[in-house]
């Protein structure tokens, strides 16, 4: 059975939303992050994706505060996502992590708070290292046995207290998602996953959407985001199929990939430090990919994942930490 975005409930369907585009702050340098946030809002983005682990929430907060002060938007106009890092999964640490995020962002609440990875690591005190990253003060990655249901219960408490309007998850497999759905009191609002033509994850995305969740797609340009981290794979922006479709539409390859993500009913996460690219990536609502176009791009899938702790943790920290199914 083909993946059909038209069967996704409208309130969770990127294709049906007035503005499904998300601006992300992963790898945005601290010295330009406040300006990037301000310029993204100025360009029209109203969904902002942040995380403790990105190490730039203070700067995002500065950009937000300036945008509010200058009248670019009001707080209620912006949908801000934050993420709980792996070292804060214990129930006593979850509210502390959110409090730090809110302090840095200069906000009273989050619109959405997500569990970043289904991997629980040893707690690192805030005053010793923040963000804690993937290793402790001794440079070791220490993974703990932990029931993620306990973490979710603490997230539910934050929601009930009004500190986050919605709660959700990132990087969960279908099995983990099923387990969470079978025991939660408040169902997750969003599943954020690596999703691009080379890793389309059709079944997982469809399952989440049919369970009433939005699906946010990160790394929509494939290997592009990972080149500066040493990955030498060809960028999807240079793929001949994507380039060919872009030429036929008088659009850029980036715009085609953003549009592909929207037409699959997901919310694409875009990132750029250049104001002109921010605007360009939003110029995707005046054309449509045909069924043939979508089929050609779908055909690029080879289950190729770039953001996998099962790979990079073993390479750099000498500890295997797989969390997705074998490919």
Rosetta silent file (secondary structure, phi, psi, omega in degrees, C-alpha in Angstrom):
SEQUENCE: XXXXXXXXXXXXXXXXXXXXXXXXXXXXXXXXXXXXXXXXXXXXXXXXXXXXXXXXXXXXXXXXXXXXXXXXXXXXXXXXXXXXXXXXXXXXXXXXXXXXXXXXXXXXXXXXXXXXXXXXXXXXXXXXXXXXXXXXXXXXXXXXXXXXXXXXXXXXXXXXXXXXXXXXXXXXXXXXXXXXXXXXXXXXXXXXXXXXXXXXXXXXXXXXXXXXXXXXXXXXXXXXXXXXXXXXXXXXXXXXXXXXXXXXXXXXXXXXXXXXXXXXXXXXXXXXXXXXXXXXXXXXXXXXXXXXXXXXXXXXXXXXXXXXXXXXXXXXXXXXXXXXXXX
SCORE:     score description
SCORE:     0.000 S_00000001
   1 L     0.000  132.137 -178.350    0.000    0.000    0.000 S_00000001
   2 L   -75.204  149.378  176.151    1.358    3.409   -0.984 S_00000001
   3 L   -71.403  122.090 -176.960    1.963    6.132    1.578 S_00000001
   4 L  -124.602  109.670 -179.552   -0.851    8.651    1.158 S_00000001
   5 H   -61.942  -25.344 -177.297   -0.594   12.003    2.926 S_00000001
   6 H   -66.126  -18.051 -178.642   -4.280   12.620    2.155 S_00000001
   7 H   -91.455   -1.893  179.347   -5.263    9.971    4.731 S_00000001
   8 L   -80.659  136.339  175.696   -3.464   11.729    7.610 S_00000001
   9 L   -51.490  136.120 -171.745   -5.750   13.668   10.004 S_00000001
  10 H   -55.432  -38.330 -176.126   -5.704   17.319    8.883 S_00000001
  11 H   -71.434  -10.932  178.550   -4.473   18.701   12.205 S_00000001
  12 H  -116.041    7.280 -172.189   -1.359   16.486   11.970 S_00000001
  13 L  -103.209  114.533  179.313   -0.790   16.753    8.226 S_00000001
  14 L   -56.266  -29.747 -178.827    1.986   19.078    7.052 S_00000001
  15 L   -71.559  -24.213 -176.725    0.253   19.337    3.687 S_00000001
  16 L   -97.160  -13.167 -179.347   -2.905   20.715    5.314 S_00000001
  17 L   -78.022  146.726  179.672   -1.269   23.200    7.693 S_00000001
  18 L   -63.002  -36.062  179.131   -1.068   26.856    6.683 S_00000001
  19 L  -146.737   95.469 -178.037    2.635   26.888    7.564 S_00000001
  20 L   -88.817   -0.067 -172.211    4.326   23.545    8.305 S_00000001
  21 L   -77.633  137.324 -178.553    7.904   24.849    8.027 S_00000001
  22 E  -118.585  135.952  175.496   10.191   24.573   11.068 S_00000001
  23 E  -102.374  127.352 -175.828   13.435   26.486   11.597 S_00000001
  24 E  -110.005  155.633 -174.593   16.089   24.511   13.471 S_00000001
  25 L  -116.193   11.788  176.690   19.139   25.592   15.474 S_00000001
  26 L   -63.710  128.346  177.104   21.327   22.477   15.408 S_00000001
  27 L    68.588   11.273  173.915   24.941   23.532   14.625 S_00000001
  28 L   -77.506  118.809 -175.700   24.057   27.234   14.374 S_00000001
  29 L   -59.022  144.674 -177.119   27.180   28.937   15.828 S_00000001
  30 H   -58.454  -37.265 -173.780   26.687   30.864   19.047 S_00000001
  31 H   -71.750  -13.354  177.577   28.126   34.087   17.660 S_00000001
  32 H  -122.143    0.789 -171.256   25.448   34.343   14.954 S_00000001
  33 H   -65.908  -41.891  179.937   22.598   32.399   16.569 S_00000001
  34 H   -60.284  -43.563  178.018   20.690   35.376   18.012 S_00000001
  35 H   -66.494  -38.804  178.690   20.700   37.063   14.605 S_00000001
  36 H   -62.038  -41.999  177.584   19.739   33.797   12.896 S_00000001
  37 H   -62.349  -48.709 -179.843   16.746   33.466   15.206 S_00000001
  38 H   -60.120  -45.983 -178.421   15.686   37.064   14.615 S_00000001
  39 H   -67.852  -33.957  177.579   16.117   36.773   10.843 S_00000001
  40 H   -64.394  -43.276  177.338   14.210   33.478   10.712 S_00000001
  41 H   -65.004  -41.412  178.258   11.253   35.094   12.438 S_00000001
  42 H   -62.093  -33.986  179.675   11.575   38.097   10.122 S_00000001
  43 H   -76.261  -12.254  176.206   11.537   35.711    7.134 S_00000001
  44 L   119.401   -6.275 -179.717    8.249   34.239    8.340 S_00000001
  45 L   -68.695  134.697  177.846    9.154   31.165   10.382 S_00000001
  46 L  -124.395   -0.001  173.761    6.838   30.651   13.336 S_00000001
  47 E  -116.311  120.339 -176.763    7.962   27.170   14.403 S_00000001
  48 E  -120.133  130.275 -176.611   11.379   27.090   16.076 S_00000001
  49 E  -108.560  113.979 -176.010   13.204   23.892   17.001 S_00000001
  50 L  -120.819  170.183  175.635   15.643   24.148   19.914 S_00000001
  51 L  -164.162  143.210  172.852   17.497   21.747   22.199 S_00000001
  52 H   -51.258  -44.843 -173.842   19.701   21.851   25.271 S_00000001
  53 H   -65.979  -19.486 -179.516   22.284   19.771   23.404 S_00000001
  54 H   -72.707  -18.726  174.578   22.643   22.383   20.657 S_00000001
  55 L    71.778   18.503 -177.018   24.359   24.665   23.173 S_00000001
  56 L  -135.931   22.966 -177.994   22.779   27.852   21.852 S_00000001
  57 H   -66.179  -32.888  176.419   19.483   28.265   23.698 S_00000001
  58 H   -59.698  -43.990 -179.368   20.681   31.475   25.389 S_00000001
  59 H   -68.970  -37.801  174.779   21.313   33.010   21.995 S_00000001
  60 H   -60.703  -42.499  177.663   17.966   31.798   20.668 S_00000001
  61 H   -59.755  -38.427  177.212   16.393   33.464   23.697 S_00000001
  62 H   -64.272  -42.117  178.410   18.158   36.714   22.847 S_00000001
  63 H   -65.180  -41.601  177.909   16.836   36.555   19.293 S_00000001
  64 H   -61.786  -48.319 -178.119   13.310   35.804   20.486 S_00000001
  65 H   -59.551  -41.079  179.059   13.347   38.646   22.994 S_00000001
  66 H   -66.782  -39.293  179.282   14.534   41.095   20.344 S_00000001
  67 H   -64.938  -41.090  177.388   11.863   39.904   17.895 S_00000001
  68 H   -64.598  -44.152 -178.155    9.135   40.378   20.503 S_00000001
  69 H   -63.220  -38.155 -177.709   10.482   43.812   21.458 S_00000001
  70 L   -83.428   -2.791  176.546   10.648   44.965   17.833 S_00000001
  71 L    80.917   17.319  177.613    7.094   43.797   17.159 S_00000001
  72 L   -66.007  -30.968 -178.987    7.947   41.104   14.604 S_00000001
  73 L  -166.758  170.246  172.895    5.587   38.765   16.430 S_00000001
  74 L  -106.388  162.433 -179.209    3.991   38.029   19.781 S_00000001
  75 H   -55.689  -41.203 -176.982    4.850   35.091   22.027 S_00000001
  76 H   -69.227  -11.476  177.878    1.569   33.386   21.165 S_00000001
  77 H   -83.142  -16.699 -173.009    2.484   33.554   17.469 S_00000001
  78 L  -106.059  135.274  176.384    5.586   31.382   17.946 S_00000001
  79 E  -106.584  106.528 -174.983    5.648   27.615   18.452 S_00000001
  80 E  -104.393  125.765  177.269    8.843   26.778   20.358 S_00000001
  81 E  -105.369  134.732  172.259   10.092   23.221   20.702 S_00000001
  82 E  -123.271  167.918 -176.512   12.674   22.188   23.301 S_00000001
  83 E  -137.048  139.854  177.441   14.260   18.814   24.024 S_00000001
  84 E   -84.918  123.485 -177.831   15.167   16.850   27.131 S_00000001
  85 L   -80.620  162.502 -172.193   18.743   15.586   26.968 S_00000001
  86 H   -60.256  -27.248 -176.529   19.830   12.014   27.752 S_00000001
  87 H   -82.355   -3.210 -175.561   21.468   12.869   31.092 S_00000001
  88 H  -117.241   29.192 -175.864   18.218   14.221   32.543 S_00000001
  89 L   -77.980  -22.446  178.610   15.889   11.218   32.182 S_00000001
  90 L   -63.936  144.721 -172.647   15.511   10.520   35.915 S_00000001
  91 H   -57.704  -31.818 -179.319   12.227   11.912   37.220 S_00000001
  92 H   -76.318  -17.224 -177.618   13.962   14.319   39.605 S_00000001
  93 H   -96.524  -20.382 -177.177   16.072   15.794   36.788 S_00000001
  94 H   -58.890  -50.578  179.489   13.347   16.340   34.167 S_00000001
  95 H   -65.868  -29.820  177.769   11.861   19.511   35.743 S_00000001
  96 H   -66.829  -39.624  179.906   15.347   20.892   36.387 S_00000001
  97 H   -65.458  -43.226  179.072   16.250   20.456   32.714 S_00000001
  98 H   -66.169  -39.062  179.154   13.115   22.236   31.541 S_00000001
  99 H   -59.961  -40.047  179.078   13.674   25.057   34.032 S_00000001
 100 H   -67.566  -41.170  178.186   17.158   25.632   32.609 S_00000001
 101 H   -61.336  -46.020  179.476   15.839   25.620   29.048 S_00000001
 102 H   -63.286  -39.468  177.990   13.108   28.139   29.905 S_00000001
 103 H   -61.455  -46.059 -178.338   15.637   30.334   31.681 S_00000001
 104 H   -67.600  -38.845 -179.015   17.974   30.338   28.676 S_00000001
 105 H   -79.946   -9.148 -178.298   15.172   30.939   26.169 S_00000001
 106 L    59.629   43.849 -179.480   13.697   33.672   28.374 S_00000001
 107 L  -123.702  158.948  176.648   10.272   32.034   28.172 S_00000001
 108 L   -92.420  -21.350 -179.296    7.602   31.070   30.708 S_00000001
 109 L  -155.381  161.279  170.691    6.552   27.933   28.872 S_00000001
 110 E  -104.696  148.724  172.879    7.365   25.752   25.876 S_00000001
 111 E   -75.597  -28.087 -176.947    4.846   24.896   23.221 S_00000001
 112 E  -155.450  134.683  177.818    6.392   21.454   22.948 S_00000001
 113 E  -126.504  123.863 -173.973    8.967   19.477   24.957 S_00000001
 114 E  -115.764  145.362  167.136   10.445   16.331   23.411 S_00000001
 115 E   -74.321  120.755 -170.651   12.578   13.458   24.701 S_00000001
 116 L   -69.197  -48.512  177.554   15.638   13.894   22.485 S_00000001
 117 L  -139.212  148.049  174.734   16.840   10.260   22.385 S_00000001
 118 L   -82.489   47.594 -179.186   15.566    7.036   23.984 S_00000001
 119 L  -129.903  119.456 -179.762   19.001    6.645   25.586 S_00000001
 120 L   -98.026  127.090 -177.811   19.472    7.318   29.310 S_00000001
 121 E  -120.085  163.651  179.829   22.924    8.467   30.389 S_00000001
 122 L   -56.574  135.844  179.186   24.618    9.252   33.671 S_00000001
 123 L   -63.901  134.818  174.182   23.549   12.569   35.206 S_00000001
 124 L  -117.473  118.170 -177.744   26.035   15.403   34.822 S_00000001
 125 L   -55.836  141.081 -177.791   25.443   18.302   37.252 S_00000001
 126 L   -56.602  -40.522 -175.572   24.483   21.571   35.572 S_00000001
 127 L   -73.851  -14.501  179.280   27.195   23.511   37.345 S_00000001
 128 L   -89.890  -41.120  179.096   29.901   21.108   36.142 S_00000001
 129 L  -160.242  125.804  177.544   29.085   21.000   32.430 S_00000001
 130 L  -148.879  126.907   -4.582   26.238   22.385   30.393 S_00000001
 131 L   -70.659  154.773 -173.563   25.219   21.199   27.950 S_00000001
 132 L   -75.684  -17.835 -179.565   26.559   17.804   29.062 S_00000001
 133 L    60.929 -151.033 -172.393   26.887   16.351   25.531 S_00000001
 134 L   -95.375    1.346 -176.696   27.534   12.635   25.116 S_00000001
 135 L  -141.304  158.440 -178.593   30.125   12.111   27.847 S_00000001
 136 L   -83.459 -167.534 -176.524   30.670   12.782   31.543 S_00000001
 137 L   -68.227  -18.994  177.552   33.443   14.795   33.185 S_00000001
 138 L   -92.830    5.255  179.667   35.868   11.912   32.635 S_00000001
 139 L    79.074   17.570 -178.434   35.142   11.858   28.920 S_00000001
 140 L  -111.583  143.920  173.476   33.166    8.607   29.134 S_00000001
 141 L   -92.307  116.035 -178.174   29.690    7.838   27.871 S_00000001
 142 L  -114.015  109.246 -179.843   27.856    5.988   30.651 S_00000001
 143 E   -92.669  135.163 -177.653   24.513    4.471   29.615 S_00000001
 144 L  -109.183  150.075  168.906   22.091    3.519   32.397 S_00000001
 145 L   -75.548  125.660 -173.463   19.316    0.964   32.590 S_00000001
 146 L  -157.758  141.477  176.210   16.192    3.060   32.911 S_00000001
 147 L   -84.300  112.075 -178.275   12.466    2.842   32.279 S_00000001
 148 H   -63.801  -18.644  176.412   11.642    5.574   29.777 S_00000001
 149 H   -63.174  -31.914  176.546    8.091    5.411   31.130 S_00000001
 150 H   -66.147  -40.854  177.279    9.335    7.130   34.289 S_00000001
 151 H   -62.761  -43.765 -178.615   10.726    9.942   32.178 S_00000001
 152 H   -63.534  -39.090  178.502    7.444   10.245   30.307 S_00000001
 153 H   -60.516  -40.682  177.411    5.474   10.433   33.572 S_00000001
 154 H   -66.118  -35.561  175.717    7.673   13.384   34.634 S_00000001
 155 H   -65.215  -41.392  177.945    7.015   14.994   31.233 S_00000001
 156 H   -60.120  -39.683  178.572    3.277   14.522   31.783 S_00000001
 157 H   -62.353  -40.146  177.792    3.579   16.310   35.138 S_00000001
 158 H   -63.414  -39.177  177.796    5.244   19.290   33.440 S_00000001
 159 H   -63.175  -44.547 -179.563    2.409   19.406   30.927 S_00000001
 160 H   -63.954  -29.255  179.282   -0.192   19.360   33.718 S_00000001
 161 L   -81.569   -4.874  178.205    1.641   22.243   35.407 S_00000001
 162 L    82.545   12.208 -178.171    1.377   24.297   32.214 S_00000001
 163 L   -84.597  -17.418  171.433    5.120   24.485   31.641 S_00000001
 164 E  -146.539  129.252 -174.973    4.846   22.818   28.237 S_00000001
 165 E   -70.916  -32.816  178.819    1.671   22.767   26.185 S_00000001
 166 E  -138.387  156.880  177.030    2.538   19.515   24.420 S_00000001
 167 E  -131.505  146.765 -176.372    5.011   16.695   24.960 S_00000001
 168 E  -157.063 -162.889 -170.626    6.553   14.372   22.419 S_00000001
 169 E  -141.835  156.562  173.837    9.502   12.266   21.359 S_00000001
 170 E  -126.490  149.095  168.264   12.433   12.143   18.955 S_00000001
 171 L    59.296   32.016  176.204   14.276    9.208   17.420 S_00000001
 172 L   -93.133  142.623  173.555   11.858    6.527   18.668 S_00000001
 173 L   -83.351  171.231  177.547   11.375    3.293   16.752 S_00000001
 174 H   -59.739  -41.760 -179.052    7.943    1.786   16.111 S_00000001
 175 H   -62.462  -45.790  179.330    8.464   -0.697   18.963 S_00000001
 176 H   -65.332  -38.251  179.503    9.383    2.031   21.462 S_00000001
 177 H   -64.855  -43.453  177.288    6.480    4.147   20.275 S_00000001
 178 H   -60.098  -43.104 -179.581    4.034    1.258   20.726 S_00000001
 179 H   -62.042  -43.546  179.888    5.352    0.659   24.232 S_00000001
 180 H   -65.103  -44.258 -178.586    4.917    4.318   25.166 S_00000001
 181 H   -64.024  -26.731 -177.868    1.421    4.522   23.706 S_00000001
 182 H   -78.126  -13.520 -173.573    0.353    1.451   25.686 S_00000001
 183 H  -127.847  -10.244 -173.938    1.193    3.007   29.059 S_00000001
 184 L   -78.650  154.975  172.001    1.003    6.810   28.797 S_00000001
 185 L   -92.758  -36.083  175.914   -1.732    9.007   30.228 S_00000001
 186 L  -114.080  119.975 -175.578   -0.974   11.866   27.825 S_00000001
 187 L   -74.721  146.409  178.879   -0.212   10.759   24.300 S_00000001
 188 L   -63.201  140.976 -179.109    2.810   12.260   22.508 S_00000001
 189 L   -83.906  -30.134 -170.003    1.998   15.144   20.193 S_00000001
 190 E  -143.117  144.418  165.824    4.981   14.769   17.887 S_00000001
 191 E  -117.391  119.159  176.474    7.535   12.280   16.619 S_00000001
 192 E  -105.685  124.725 -175.637   10.674   13.964   15.285 S_00000001
 193 E  -141.527  158.974  172.105   12.875   11.687   13.168 S_00000001
 194 E   -69.637  119.199 -174.275   15.578   11.766   10.531 S_00000001
 195 L  -147.889  115.395  179.151   13.570   11.659    7.343 S_00000001
 196 E  -153.055  173.103 -175.777   14.792   12.358    3.811 S_00000001
 197 L   -56.160  -28.524  178.789   14.586   10.566    0.454 S_00000001
 198 L   -87.140   -5.529  177.612   17.438    8.193    1.376 S_00000001
 199 E  -148.181   69.074 -167.642   15.799    7.382    4.723 S_00000001
 200 L   -76.988  -22.533  174.976   12.089    7.836    4.117 S_00000001
 201 L    46.109   49.510 -174.433   10.845    5.697    7.050 S_00000001
 202 H   -57.621  -46.136 -174.840    7.411    5.376    5.462 S_00000001
 203 H   -68.947  -42.348  179.753    5.971    2.847    7.896 S_00000001
 204 H   -63.943  -45.748  179.875    7.158    4.604   11.037 S_00000001
 205 H   -62.602  -44.661 -179.508    5.914    7.998    9.823 S_00000001
 206 H   -64.082  -42.863  179.569    2.576    6.576    8.753 S_00000001
 207 H   -59.805  -46.899 -179.094    2.113    4.704   12.037 S_00000001
 208 H   -61.812  -43.920 -178.485    2.823    7.824   14.096 S_00000001
 209 H   -65.768  -39.170  179.341    0.475    9.963   12.018 S_00000001
 210 H   -71.570  -16.524  173.891   -2.318    7.405   12.225 S_00000001
 211 L   -89.640    7.621  175.429   -1.832    7.450   15.992 S_00000001
 212 L    87.655   25.037 -178.523   -2.604   11.163   15.964 S_00000001
 213 L  -112.441  146.345  167.026    0.930   12.544   16.014 S_00000001
 214 E   -74.085  151.208  173.088    2.670   15.162   13.911 S_00000001
 215 E  -119.216  118.891  176.009    5.874   13.966   12.272 S_00000001
 216 E  -100.627  131.636 -175.422    8.705   16.480   12.067 S_00000001
 217 E  -102.560  121.331  173.131   11.455   15.630    9.586 S_00000001
 218 E  -108.241  163.351 -175.854   15.060   16.563   10.316 S_00000001
 219 L    56.849   46.223 -174.933   18.061   16.296    7.982 S_00000001
 220 L   -69.033  -15.301  176.889   15.743   16.687    5.001 S_00000001
 221 L   -96.906   12.165  176.566   18.728   17.342    2.708 S_00000001
 222 H    70.514 -128.360 -173.022   20.373   14.050    3.673 S_00000001
 223 H   -67.304  -15.415 -173.567   24.154   14.081    4.016 S_00000001
 224 H   -51.096  -44.965 -176.593   24.393   17.865    3.551 S_00000001
 225 H   -69.701  -13.390 -172.847   24.141   18.637    7.265 S_00000001
 226 H  -107.557   -0.314  179.526   26.868   16.129    8.086 S_00000001
 227 H   -61.052  -41.869 -179.063   29.613   17.215    5.670 S_00000001
 228 H   -71.298  -10.489  176.194   31.167   19.529    8.247 S_00000001
 229 H   -96.448    5.183  176.004   31.223   16.564   10.643 S_00000001
 230 L   104.983   -3.770  178.559   33.359   14.561    8.249 S_00000001
 231 L   -75.097  131.703 -175.241   30.729   12.698    6.248 S_00000001
 232 L  -107.905   10.610 -179.786   31.722   12.556    2.565 S_00000001
 233 L   -65.245  152.585 -179.782   28.472   11.166    1.113 S_00000001
 234 L   -66.251  137.113  177.296   26.951   12.979   -1.846 S_00000001
 235 L   -70.826  142.061  174.878   24.460   15.655   -0.924 S_00000001
 236 H   -63.886  -19.664  177.885   20.893   15.125   -2.029 S_00000001
 237 H   -67.913  -14.805  179.050   21.094   18.690   -3.331 S_00000001
 238 H  -111.180    1.772  179.018   23.318   17.303   -6.090 S_00000001
 239 L   -63.398  133.696 -172.623   21.353   14.137   -6.799 S_00000001
 240 H   -64.110  -32.732  178.289   20.541   14.034  -10.518 S_00000001
 241 H   -67.990  -46.544  179.835   16.880   13.095   -9.977 S_00000001
 242 H   -64.064  -44.362  179.710   16.327   15.927   -7.501 S_00000001
 243 H   -62.515  -41.330  179.874   18.252   18.379   -9.691 S_00000001
 244 H   -63.515  -43.729  178.228   16.258   17.315  -12.767 S_00000001
 245 H   -65.221  -39.868  179.466   12.908   17.805  -11.051 S_00000001
 246 H   -60.214  -44.232  179.197   14.077   21.171   -9.717 S_00000001
 247 H   -62.516  -38.954 -178.670   14.971   22.363  -13.218 S_00000001
 248 H   -68.310  -22.767 -179.521   11.587   21.272  -14.544 S_00000001
 249 H  -101.805   -2.596 -173.404    9.850   23.352  -11.860 S_00000001
 250 L    57.661   43.242  179.630   12.240   26.342  -12.050 S_00000001
 251 L  -127.704  171.151  176.525   13.030   25.715   -8.405 S_00000001
 252 L   -88.458  158.483  174.895   16.140   24.839   -6.412 S_00000001
 253 H   -56.388  -37.529  178.912   16.919   21.269   -5.284 S_00000001
 254 H   -61.364  -43.057 -179.889   16.446   22.441   -1.682 S_00000001
 255 H   -65.133  -36.227  177.236   12.946   23.691   -2.472 S_00000001
 256 H   -64.142  -41.930 -178.920   12.073   20.376   -4.114 S_00000001
 257 H   -69.196  -37.470  175.521   13.200   18.444   -1.028 S_00000001
 258 H   -63.779  -43.660 -179.227   11.235   20.734    1.287 S_00000001
 259 H   -64.784  -40.048  177.503    8.182   20.307   -0.931 S_00000001
 260 H   -58.251  -43.257  179.298    8.621   16.505   -0.986 S_00000001
 261 H   -63.854  -42.918  179.037    8.586   16.505    2.798 S_00000001
 262 H   -62.796  -45.034 -176.768    5.436   18.634    2.950 S_00000001
 263 H   -69.806  -12.896  172.317    3.588   16.467    0.437 S_00000001
 264 L   -88.241    3.045  176.474    4.327   13.433    2.583 S_00000001
 265 L    84.009   13.587 -179.598    2.373   15.129    5.335 S_00000001
 266 L  -105.620  169.321  178.707    5.378   15.906    7.533 S_00000001
 267 E  -104.774  106.640 -175.768    6.762   19.149    8.925 S_00000001
 268 E   -74.814  137.160  179.935   10.198   19.778    7.378 S_00000001
 269 E  -101.128  115.140 -178.035   12.924   21.215    9.573 S_00000001
 270 E  -109.279  155.229  177.825   15.107   23.709    7.703 S_00000001
 271 L  -150.528  135.476  172.663   18.230   25.521    8.826 S_00000001
 272 L  -162.044  145.341  175.930   20.420   28.241    7.375 S_00000001
 273 L   -91.786   -6.182 -178.274   22.426   31.121    8.787 S_00000001
 274 L   -97.665  125.185 -176.191   21.914   33.114    5.577 S_00000001
 275 H   -57.740  -38.752 -178.246   18.833   35.351    5.467 S_00000001
 276 H   -67.464  -33.319  177.795   18.365   34.844    1.714 S_00000001
 277 H   -72.633  -34.042  176.409   18.349   31.050    2.112 S_00000001
 278 H   -57.886  -44.372  179.473   15.800   31.313    4.923 S_00000001
 279 H   -68.625  -44.191 -178.318   13.485   33.094    2.509 S_00000001
 280 H   -59.293  -43.027 -178.103   14.309   30.743   -0.366 S_00000001
 281 H   -68.128  -15.234  177.148   13.497   27.633    1.678 S_00000001
 282 H   -91.609   -9.962 -176.148   10.054   29.066    2.402 S_00000001
 283 L   -85.609   65.164 -172.900    9.244   29.648   -1.266 S_00000001
 284 L  -130.209   15.666 -174.879    7.626   26.244   -1.710 S_00000001
 285 L  -108.967   10.042  179.991    3.894   26.940   -1.828 S_00000001
 286 L  -114.685   16.017  175.625    3.527   27.910   -5.484 S_00000001
 287 L  -149.925  165.316 -175.483    4.298   24.545   -7.064 S_00000001
 288 L  -137.724  138.540  174.671    3.349   20.901   -6.659 S_00000001
 289 L   -85.021  130.027  179.952    5.246   17.669   -7.185 S_00000001
 290 L   -71.985  169.512  176.874    3.361   15.236   -9.392 S_00000001
 291 H   -59.222  -37.215  177.721    2.777   11.626   -8.465 S_00000001
 292 H   -65.810  -43.354  177.714    5.592   10.753  -10.870 S_00000001
 293 H   -58.636  -49.142 -178.637    7.933   13.273   -9.221 S_00000001
 294 H   -60.897  -39.910 -179.931    7.139   11.902   -5.782 S_00000001
 295 H   -64.443  -41.109  178.036    7.671    8.359   -7.003 S_00000001
 296 H   -62.578  -43.566 -179.785   11.089    9.168   -8.442 S_00000001
 297 H   -69.358  -40.913  177.068   12.230   10.808   -5.207 S_00000001
 298 H   -58.042  -32.420 -177.865   10.738    8.001   -3.101 S_00000001
 299 L   -67.339  -10.385  178.980   12.786    5.585   -5.176 S_00000001
 300 L   -78.697   -9.084 -175.454   15.998    7.028   -3.698 S_00000001
 301 L   -61.329  131.148  175.337   15.298    5.369   -0.349 S_00000001
 302 L  -140.611   21.048  178.972   18.069    3.050    0.833 S_00000001
 303 L    54.018   43.161 -177.313   17.461    3.278    4.623 S_00000001
 304 L   -97.323  111.973 -177.691   20.557    5.415    5.004 S_00000001
 305 L  -105.297  134.504 -179.448   20.735    7.092    8.392 S_00000001
 306 L  -103.020  -29.628 -178.260   23.325    9.781    9.187 S_00000001
 307 L  -103.396   79.305 -174.678   22.388   10.684   12.771 S_00000001
 308 L  -130.641  108.217  176.889   22.822    7.325   14.502 S_00000001
 309 H   -57.361  -23.800  176.746   24.436    6.988   17.953 S_00000001
 310 H   -62.746  -20.618  177.181   24.883    3.331   17.087 S_00000001
 311 H  -100.178  -58.625 -170.532   27.573    4.517   14.687 S_00000001
 312 H   -74.497  -26.101  177.523   29.150    7.709   16.024 S_00000001
 313 H   -69.315  -37.638  178.117   29.184    6.748   19.720 S_00000001
 314 H   -68.596  -37.422 -177.101   31.155    3.613   18.943 S_00000001
 315 H   -70.363  -39.141 -172.494   33.531    5.529   16.694 S_00000001
 316 H  -106.458  -24.476 -175.803   34.280    8.393   19.078 S_00000001
 317 H  -119.358    1.928  176.205   33.375    7.152   22.567 S_00000001
 318 L    58.385   35.889  176.342   34.072    3.418   22.200 S_00000001
 319 L  -141.465  124.692  179.361   30.569    2.481   23.320 S_00000001
 320 L   -80.515  131.968 -177.197   27.893    1.025   21.078 S_00000001
 321 L  -138.283   59.990 -179.746   24.512    2.670   21.600 S_00000001
 322 L   -69.103  145.888  177.469   22.095    1.435   18.930 S_00000001
 323 L  -138.220   -6.916  177.273   18.495    2.604   19.272 S_00000001
 324 L  -113.149  166.056  178.416   16.981    1.891   15.856 S_00000001
 325 L   -65.026  154.626  174.942   16.313   -1.363   14.047 S_00000001
 326 L   -62.285  146.128 -178.438   19.081   -2.896   11.993 S_00000001
 327 L   -98.696    0.000    0.000   19.012   -1.741    8.389 S_00000001
